[in-house]
XYZ file of N, CA and C in Angstrom:
468
model
N -123.128 -131.390 75.368
C -124.358 -131.753 74.992
C -125.520 -131.058 75.642
N -126.329 -130.555 74.466
C -127.418 -129.617 74.799
C -128.484 -130.124 75.741
N -128.971 -129.301 76.712
C -129.821 -129.887 77.440
C -131.362 -129.132 76.989
N -132.488 -129.588 77.305
C -133.732 -129.346 76.695
C -134.781 -128.947 77.929
N -135.632 -128.103 78.064
C -136.581 -127.781 78.662
C -137.772 -127.354 77.707
N -139.037 -128.143 78.051
C -140.225 -128.247 77.489
C -141.366 -127.904 78.208
N -142.199 -126.992 77.826
C -143.602 -126.635 78.393
C -144.549 -126.560 77.661
N -145.728 -126.824 77.871
C -146.844 -126.791 77.161
C -147.936 -125.493 77.398
N -148.447 -124.829 76.735
C -149.528 -123.699 76.987
C -150.863 -124.126 76.374
N -151.912 -124.219 77.041
C -153.229 -124.304 76.434
C -153.765 -122.893 75.725
N -153.860 -122.787 74.550
C -154.423 -121.616 74.001
C -156.017 -121.711 73.755
N -156.696 -122.161 74.687
C -158.235 -122.429 74.397
C -158.884 -121.157 73.814
N -159.774 -121.625 72.743
C -160.160 -120.355 72.088
C -159.313 -119.820 71.128
N -158.110 -120.155 70.856
C -157.418 -119.631 69.672
C -157.069 -120.762 68.760
N -157.487 -120.534 67.543
C -157.330 -121.614 66.421
C -155.545 -121.744 66.062
N -155.433 -122.962 65.623
C -154.144 -123.244 65.268
C -153.404 -122.196 64.332
N -154.487 -121.882 63.112
C -154.033 -120.853 62.281
C -153.677 -119.451 62.759
N -154.520 -119.069 63.659
C -154.422 -117.774 64.365
C -152.867 -117.825 64.994
N -153.007 -118.604 65.757
C -151.451 -118.730 66.509
C -150.539 -118.890 65.557
N -150.562 -119.497 64.789
C -149.285 -119.643 63.691
C -148.988 -118.442 62.916
N -150.107 -117.829 62.686
C -149.759 -116.668 62.020
C -149.077 -115.478 63.046
N -149.635 -115.570 64.326
C -149.054 -114.656 65.328
C -147.303 -115.054 65.673
N -147.002 -116.399 65.450
C -145.919 -116.556 65.686
C -144.910 -116.639 64.461
N -145.445 -116.405 63.111
C -144.660 -116.314 62.198
C -144.928 -115.291 61.515
N -145.751 -114.903 60.523
C -145.904 -113.588 59.655
C -146.110 -112.084 60.429
N -146.538 -112.563 61.634
C -146.728 -110.981 62.561
C -146.147 -111.198 63.691
N -145.308 -111.882 63.676
C -144.548 -112.183 65.054
C -143.794 -110.741 65.609
N -143.308 -109.861 64.673
C -142.514 -108.768 65.092
C -143.646 -107.598 65.352
N -144.741 -107.472 64.781
C -145.707 -106.477 65.130
C -146.362 -106.882 66.288
N -146.729 -108.146 66.526
C -147.481 -108.795 67.654
C -146.628 -108.379 69.083
N -145.143 -108.749 68.947
C -144.391 -108.699 70.062
C -144.468 -107.387 70.665
N -144.396 -106.406 69.483
C -144.177 -104.705 70.167
C -145.621 -104.640 70.844
N -146.733 -105.250 70.452
C -148.021 -104.981 70.959
C -148.157 -105.554 72.543
N -147.775 -106.942 72.527
C -147.949 -107.615 73.557
C -147.100 -107.693 74.708
N -145.866 -107.544 74.349
C -144.540 -107.674 75.273
C -143.685 -106.655 74.706
N -143.825 -105.410 74.714
C -142.634 -104.295 74.229
C -141.546 -104.295 75.145
N -141.494 -104.589 76.267
C -140.353 -104.773 77.004
C -139.368 -106.129 76.692
N -139.870 -106.851 75.874
C -138.894 -107.850 75.420
C -138.125 -107.494 74.010
N -138.653 -106.585 73.378
C -137.756 -106.280 72.126
C -137.801 -104.539 72.257
N -136.255 -104.257 72.575
C -136.046 -102.790 72.379
C -135.777 -102.324 71.187
N -135.246 -102.862 70.137
C -135.210 -102.550 68.989
C -135.224 -103.715 67.878
N -135.924 -103.845 66.691
C -135.880 -104.625 65.728
C -136.045 -103.963 64.342
N -135.671 -104.650 63.390
C -135.524 -104.097 61.759
C -135.558 -105.535 60.966
N -136.560 -105.364 60.033
C -136.495 -106.305 58.984
C -135.425 -106.112 57.789
N -134.381 -107.046 57.643
C -133.315 -106.686 56.616
C -133.620 -107.527 55.627
N -133.758 -108.780 55.649
C -134.215 -109.564 54.156
C -134.823 -110.763 54.268
N -135.181 -111.253 53.377
C -136.079 -112.344 53.296
C -137.581 -111.937 53.290
N -138.550 -113.078 53.307
C -139.955 -112.736 53.121
C -140.601 -112.436 54.575
N -139.798 -112.573 55.815
C -140.209 -112.047 56.980
C -140.830 -113.300 57.676
N -141.031 -114.450 57.127
C -141.652 -115.582 57.599
C -141.101 -116.701 57.751
N -140.478 -117.338 56.594
C -139.789 -118.480 56.262
C -138.369 -118.547 56.815
N -137.778 -119.691 56.539
C -136.266 -119.810 56.813
C -135.642 -118.669 56.070
N -134.487 -118.503 56.797
C -133.695 -117.025 56.218
C -134.185 -115.851 56.445
N -135.036 -115.610 57.036
C -135.592 -114.197 57.122
C -134.803 -113.483 58.373
N -134.150 -112.590 57.820
C -133.235 -111.849 58.684
C -133.856 -110.601 59.516
N -133.770 -110.389 60.995
C -134.104 -109.399 61.553
C -132.969 -109.012 62.211
N -133.032 -107.527 62.699
C -131.917 -106.949 63.379
C -131.781 -107.491 64.813
N -132.761 -108.127 65.214
C -132.746 -108.530 66.629
C -131.840 -109.842 66.698
N -131.669 -110.193 65.714
C -130.377 -111.267 65.458
C -131.069 -112.724 65.769
N -132.050 -112.983 65.637
C -132.536 -114.612 65.822
C -133.270 -114.744 64.591
N -133.036 -116.039 63.972
C -133.540 -116.392 62.500
C -134.143 -117.819 62.764
N -135.092 -118.235 61.668
C -135.913 -119.244 61.809
C -134.607 -120.417 61.442
N -134.742 -121.537 61.938
C -133.788 -122.618 61.768
C -134.544 -123.584 60.964
N -136.009 -123.843 61.492
C -136.981 -124.854 60.991
C -138.210 -123.953 60.803
N -138.643 -124.361 59.876
C -140.017 -123.958 59.477
C -140.886 -124.873 58.813
N -141.755 -125.170 59.369
C -142.871 -126.402 58.550
C -144.137 -125.886 58.837
N -144.669 -125.117 57.855
C -146.188 -124.645 58.087
C -147.184 -125.968 58.162
N -146.974 -126.895 57.433
C -148.107 -128.215 57.426
C -148.046 -128.739 58.820
N -146.931 -128.887 59.627
C -146.687 -129.327 60.961
C -146.937 -128.262 62.024
N -146.883 -127.103 61.519
C -146.957 -125.923 62.375
C -145.815 -126.053 63.718
N -144.486 -126.235 62.900
C -143.241 -126.112 63.732
C -142.412 -124.976 63.345
N -141.913 -124.397 64.275
C -141.238 -123.061 64.104
C -140.071 -123.175 65.111
N -138.899 -122.985 64.685
C -137.514 -122.943 65.607
C -136.822 -121.724 65.123
N -136.205 -121.088 66.308
C -135.297 -119.930 66.299
C -133.984 -120.010 66.943
N -132.846 -119.825 66.077
C -131.679 -120.006 67.001
C -131.014 -118.811 67.382
N -130.608 -118.283 68.281
C -129.720 -117.178 68.656
C -128.463 -117.054 67.762
N -127.953 -115.951 67.149
C -126.840 -115.905 66.567
C -125.850 -114.982 67.122
N -126.191 -114.123 67.804
C -125.250 -112.936 68.279
C -125.999 -112.230 69.259
N -125.294 -111.984 70.369
C -125.733 -110.898 71.324
C -126.816 -111.722 72.312
N -127.503 -110.847 73.120
C -128.430 -111.208 74.274
C -128.002 -112.012 75.122
N -128.650 -113.293 74.886
C -128.441 -114.366 76.184
C -127.011 -114.972 75.828
N -126.487 -114.983 74.594
C -125.233 -115.600 74.235
C -124.454 -115.125 74.952
N -124.237 -113.688 75.230
C -123.135 -113.048 76.128
C -123.455 -113.059 77.544
N -124.443 -113.845 77.893
C -124.703 -113.850 79.249
C -124.819 -115.229 80.040
N -123.907 -116.287 79.367
C -123.852 -117.502 79.604
C -124.034 -118.891 78.879
N -125.073 -118.623 77.829
C -125.282 -119.432 76.756
C -124.234 -119.346 75.697
N -123.977 -120.708 75.104
C -122.849 -120.879 74.300
C -124.032 -121.292 72.948
N -125.331 -121.633 73.218
C -126.000 -121.949 72.234
C -127.464 -122.136 72.538
N -128.415 -121.562 71.950
C -129.805 -121.886 72.207
C -130.745 -121.711 71.060
N -131.768 -122.665 71.021
C -132.873 -123.006 70.133
C -134.048 -122.652 70.878
N -135.062 -121.979 70.120
C -136.413 -122.070 70.650
C -137.521 -122.560 69.824
N -138.057 -123.569 70.087
C -138.819 -124.280 69.187
C -140.401 -124.067 69.629
N -141.441 -123.828 68.728
C -142.876 -123.902 68.971
C -143.435 -124.713 68.232
N -144.375 -125.697 68.719
C -145.103 -126.880 68.119
C -146.504 -126.509 68.106
N -147.475 -126.352 67.092
C -148.693 -126.105 67.622
C -149.380 -127.297 67.207
N -150.542 -127.662 68.088
C -151.380 -128.779 67.736
C -152.622 -128.500 68.111
N -153.811 -128.700 67.146
C -155.192 -128.304 67.223
C -155.659 -129.361 68.132
N -156.528 -128.950 69.192
C -157.286 -129.953 70.113
C -158.619 -129.567 70.035
N -159.256 -130.056 69.145
C -160.779 -129.709 69.051
C -160.583 -128.235 67.910
N -161.974 -127.823 67.998
C -162.145 -126.693 67.062
C -161.845 -125.421 67.490
N -160.954 -124.812 67.174
C -160.824 -123.499 67.897
C -159.768 -123.271 69.074
N -159.186 -124.522 69.354
C -157.968 -124.731 70.422
C -157.005 -125.348 70.126
N -155.922 -124.750 70.467
C -154.411 -124.937 70.257
C -153.755 -125.434 71.567
N -152.955 -126.297 71.473
C -151.694 -126.506 72.627
C -150.666 -125.974 71.828
N -149.858 -125.193 72.730
C -148.529 -124.850 72.109
C -147.539 -125.451 72.934
N -146.669 -126.256 72.244
C -145.431 -126.868 73.191
C -144.076 -125.890 72.948
N -143.628 -125.633 73.894
C -142.334 -124.727 73.582
C -141.193 -125.445 74.212
N -140.009 -125.729 73.299
C -138.979 -126.325 73.716
C -137.850 -125.457 73.615
N -137.082 -125.288 74.541
C -135.765 -124.738 74.639
C -134.622 -125.526 74.750
N -133.886 -125.657 73.534
C -132.577 -126.527 73.509
C -131.371 -125.490 73.710
N -130.662 -125.743 74.585
C -129.432 -124.914 75.083
C -128.164 -125.583 75.658
N -127.161 -124.907 75.804
C -125.821 -125.172 76.375
C -125.479 -124.004 76.704
N -124.940 -124.073 78.280
C -124.583 -123.025 79.099
C -122.821 -123.081 79.211
N -122.249 -121.894 79.137
C -120.916 -121.771 79.574
C -120.724 -122.155 80.983
N -120.130 -123.239 81.223
C -119.884 -123.602 82.805
C -119.207 -122.346 83.668
N -118.229 -121.721 83.120
C -117.324 -120.653 83.444
C -118.074 -119.552 83.964
N -119.285 -119.248 83.028
C -119.944 -118.059 83.370
C -121.061 -118.232 84.326
N -121.145 -119.597 84.528
C -122.167 -119.881 85.643
C -123.644 -119.385 85.202
N -124.174 -119.789 84.073
C -125.269 -119.553 83.360
C -126.543 -119.700 83.804
N -126.601 -120.318 85.352
C -127.923 -120.572 85.927
C -128.745 -119.312 86.167
N -128.294 -118.393 86.334
C -128.983 -116.973 86.330
C -129.724 -116.777 85.232
N -128.868 -116.703 84.208
C -129.263 -116.371 82.691
C -130.205 -117.205 82.392
N -130.079 -118.482 82.725
C -131.145 -119.554 82.230
C -132.550 -119.071 82.744
N -132.537 -118.736 83.874
C -133.671 -118.586 84.626
C -134.349 -117.389 84.276
N -133.580 -116.307 83.948
C -133.871 -115.074 83.169
C -134.598 -115.539 81.810
N -133.777 -116.196 80.890
C -134.288 -116.717 79.558
C -135.559 -117.474 79.639
N -135.671 -118.376 80.639
C -136.959 -119.302 80.738
C -138.142 -118.382 81.115
N -137.977 -117.193 81.907
C -139.066 -116.258 82.237
C -139.275 -115.514 81.018
N -138.197 -115.053 80.337
C -138.722 -114.104 78.991
C -139.485 -115.020 77.947
N -139.076 -116.169 77.601
C -139.739 -117.149 76.757
C -141.272 -117.330 77.275
N -141.359 -117.563 78.661
C -142.721 -117.862 78.885
C -143.582 -116.526 78.916
N -142.909 -115.249 79.257
C -143.852 -114.048 79.153
C -144.205 -113.841 77.662
N -143.323 -114.160 76.668
C -143.710 -114.009 75.290
C -144.786 -114.989 74.890
N -144.512 -116.215 75.234
C -145.743 -117.178 75.103
C -146.960 -116.652 75.425
N -147.162 -116.704 76.945
C -148.327 -116.143 77.454
C -148.896 -114.806 77.229
N -147.853 -113.801 76.734
C -148.348 -112.658 76.215
C -149.224 -112.877 74.998
N -148.579 -113.522 74.028
C -149.241 -113.897 72.855
C -150.721 -114.498 72.950
N -150.413 -115.613 73.815
C -151.712 -116.400 73.864
C -152.839 -115.649 74.554
N -152.660 -114.799 75.401
C -153.553 -114.076 76.161
C -154.123 -112.884 75.174
N -152.980 -112.448 74.329
C -153.788 -111.293 73.220
C -154.882 -111.806 72.448
N -154.328 -113.086 71.964
C -155.150 -113.750 70.899
C -156.406 -114.188 71.546
N -156.437 -114.592 72.652
C -157.795 -115.183 73.520
C -158.773 -113.912 73.766
N -158.048 -112.753 74.117
C -158.916 -111.456 74.112
C -159.384 -111.214 72.884
N -158.471 -111.108 72.001
C -159.063 -110.804 70.649
C -159.963 -111.436 70.019
N -160.071 -112.769 70.063
C -160.866 -113.835 69.374
C -162.268 -113.565 70.368
N -162.444 -113.304 71.645
C -163.549 -112.718 72.465
C -164.327 -111.652 71.964
N -163.325 -110.637 71.678
C -163.876 -109.220 71.255
C -164.496 -109.586 69.942
N -163.668 -110.372 69.201
C -164.502 -110.693 67.740
C -165.700 -111.470 68.021
N -165.815 -112.448 68.588
C -166.976 -113.171 68.894
C -168.126 -112.300 69.482
N -167.920 -111.349 70.305
C -168.913 -110.445 70.899
C -169.295 -109.571 69.986
N -168.618 -109.170 69.014
C -168.909 -108.119 68.115
C -169.840 -108.997 66.985
N -169.442 -110.382 66.693
C -170.245 -110.908 65.747
C -171.973 -111.042 66.566
N -171.736 -111.021 67.673
C -172.965 -111.657 68.531
C -173.968 -110.318 68.421
N -173.338 -109.307 68.434
C -173.921 -107.988 68.697
C -174.623 -107.572 67.026
N -174.080 -107.876 66.186
C -174.251 -107.564 64.857
C -175.371 -108.772 64.204
N -175.427 -109.902 64.975
C -176.513 -110.812 64.501
C -177.922 -110.374 64.886
């Protein structure tokens, strides 16, 4: 039976549309900017790069994509943490607008560990990687929003 871990990230000052774009259509470019240590190599192979069925060489693909509800899930297909103690994992992001220009990002990690491989260490590393990615994206967008707002004030 799959286990779950869920955490929430307050993306104050980042609108839901901006964060949605960062996690969908801009995800590969943005991860290279904000957390280059998380991705050593990636290559877009097929699909539109956003919705279900998009294939990247990093070997994870969207298994759920609901633009209206701002819900996105990725499942590992091959390699990475699957070779380090996980038998299955899906990472889901759910965005909820909480006031104008503010978003709460709920991240859910659903997973199974191989008991024989003792996946506790792999789980902790995986949890840190997901948190690092989420925190890096939110921080980058918050800084970009502040710069954008400062620039608008200077021009007025």
